[in-house]
XYZ file of C-alpha atoms in Angstrom:
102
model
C 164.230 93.655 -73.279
C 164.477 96.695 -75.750
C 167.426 94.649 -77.315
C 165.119 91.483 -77.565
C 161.839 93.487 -78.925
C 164.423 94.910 -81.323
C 165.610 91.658 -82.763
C 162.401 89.980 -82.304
C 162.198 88.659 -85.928
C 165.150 87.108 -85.349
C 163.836 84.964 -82.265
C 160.901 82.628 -81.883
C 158.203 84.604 -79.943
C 156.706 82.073 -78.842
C 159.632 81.277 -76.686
C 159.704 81.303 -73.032
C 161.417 84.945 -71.965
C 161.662 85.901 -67.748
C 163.016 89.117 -66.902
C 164.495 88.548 -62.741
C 165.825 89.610 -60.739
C 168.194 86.693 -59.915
C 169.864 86.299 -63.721
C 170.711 90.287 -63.588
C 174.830 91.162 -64.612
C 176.685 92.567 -61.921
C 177.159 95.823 -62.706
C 172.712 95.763 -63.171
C 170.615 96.462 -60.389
C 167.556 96.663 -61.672
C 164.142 97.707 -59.839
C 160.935 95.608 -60.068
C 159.472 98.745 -61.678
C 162.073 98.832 -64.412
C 161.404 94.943 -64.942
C 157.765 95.536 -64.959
C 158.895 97.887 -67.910
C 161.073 95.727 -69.055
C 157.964 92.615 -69.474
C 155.720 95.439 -71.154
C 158.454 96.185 -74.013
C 158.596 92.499 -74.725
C 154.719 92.218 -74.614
C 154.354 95.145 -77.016
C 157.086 94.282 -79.183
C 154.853 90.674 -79.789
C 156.932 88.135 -77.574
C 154.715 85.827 -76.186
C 154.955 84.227 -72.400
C 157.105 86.826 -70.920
C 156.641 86.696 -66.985
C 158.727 88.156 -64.437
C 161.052 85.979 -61.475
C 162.018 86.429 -58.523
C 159.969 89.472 -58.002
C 156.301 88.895 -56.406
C 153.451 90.525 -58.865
C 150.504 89.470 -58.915
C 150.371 89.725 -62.875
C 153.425 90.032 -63.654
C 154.948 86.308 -62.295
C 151.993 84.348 -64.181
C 152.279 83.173 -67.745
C 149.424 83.386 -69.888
C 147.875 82.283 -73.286
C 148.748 84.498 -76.439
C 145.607 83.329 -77.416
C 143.098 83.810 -74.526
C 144.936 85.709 -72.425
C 144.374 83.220 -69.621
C 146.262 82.268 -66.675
C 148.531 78.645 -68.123
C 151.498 79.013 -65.595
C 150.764 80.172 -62.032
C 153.372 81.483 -60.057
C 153.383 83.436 -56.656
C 156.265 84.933 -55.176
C 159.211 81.865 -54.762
C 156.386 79.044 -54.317
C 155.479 76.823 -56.613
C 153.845 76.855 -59.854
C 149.981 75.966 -60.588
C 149.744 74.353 -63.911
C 146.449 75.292 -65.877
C 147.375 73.297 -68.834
C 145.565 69.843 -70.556
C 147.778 67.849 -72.622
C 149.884 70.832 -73.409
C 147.317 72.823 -74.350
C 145.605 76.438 -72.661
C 142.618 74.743 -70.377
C 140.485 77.542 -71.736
C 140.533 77.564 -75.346
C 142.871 74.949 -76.349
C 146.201 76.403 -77.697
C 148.955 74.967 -78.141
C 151.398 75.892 -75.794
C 154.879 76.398 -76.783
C 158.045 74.371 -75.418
C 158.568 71.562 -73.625
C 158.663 73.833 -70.278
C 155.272 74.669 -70.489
């Protein structure tokens, strides 16, 4: 995440990011503190909708609105996903969300 805060001018922040557990490189093991970490760099550094996967948090797994700050995407644990979203917009204050995956 360091790397991607560090060439953040050079990506679109408003692009989906997920740190997991799951999507790790083999010789990587990292702990769901260290991805926590890892979603605060990328938060800081001005990325916008970075969540975690595959680890359960109660903050952490939800996407919210770079606007608002409110819950968009839902997530708990592996279970599905609650959708607070109208017409691909935040519920709450009506941003534009980003991507066709929101």
């Amino acid at each position: 995440m360091r790397l991607l805060a560090g060439i953040g001018g050079l990506l679109r922040r408003e692009r989906d990011r997920h740190v997991s557990l799951g999507d790790s490189l083999a010789c990587i093991s990292p702990s769901p503190a260290s991805l926590r970490e890892a979603r605060e760099i990328g938060i800081e550094a001005g990325l916008e909708y970075v969540y975690l996967g595959n680890v359960a948090d109660a903050d952490g797994e939800n996407t919210y609105c770079p606007g608002c700050k409110a819950v968009v995407i839902e997530r708990r644990g592996f279970s599905g996903t609650v959708n607070h979203l109208r017409d691909g917009a935040c519920a709450d204050c009506g941003r534009k969300a980003a991507g066709p995956e929101m």
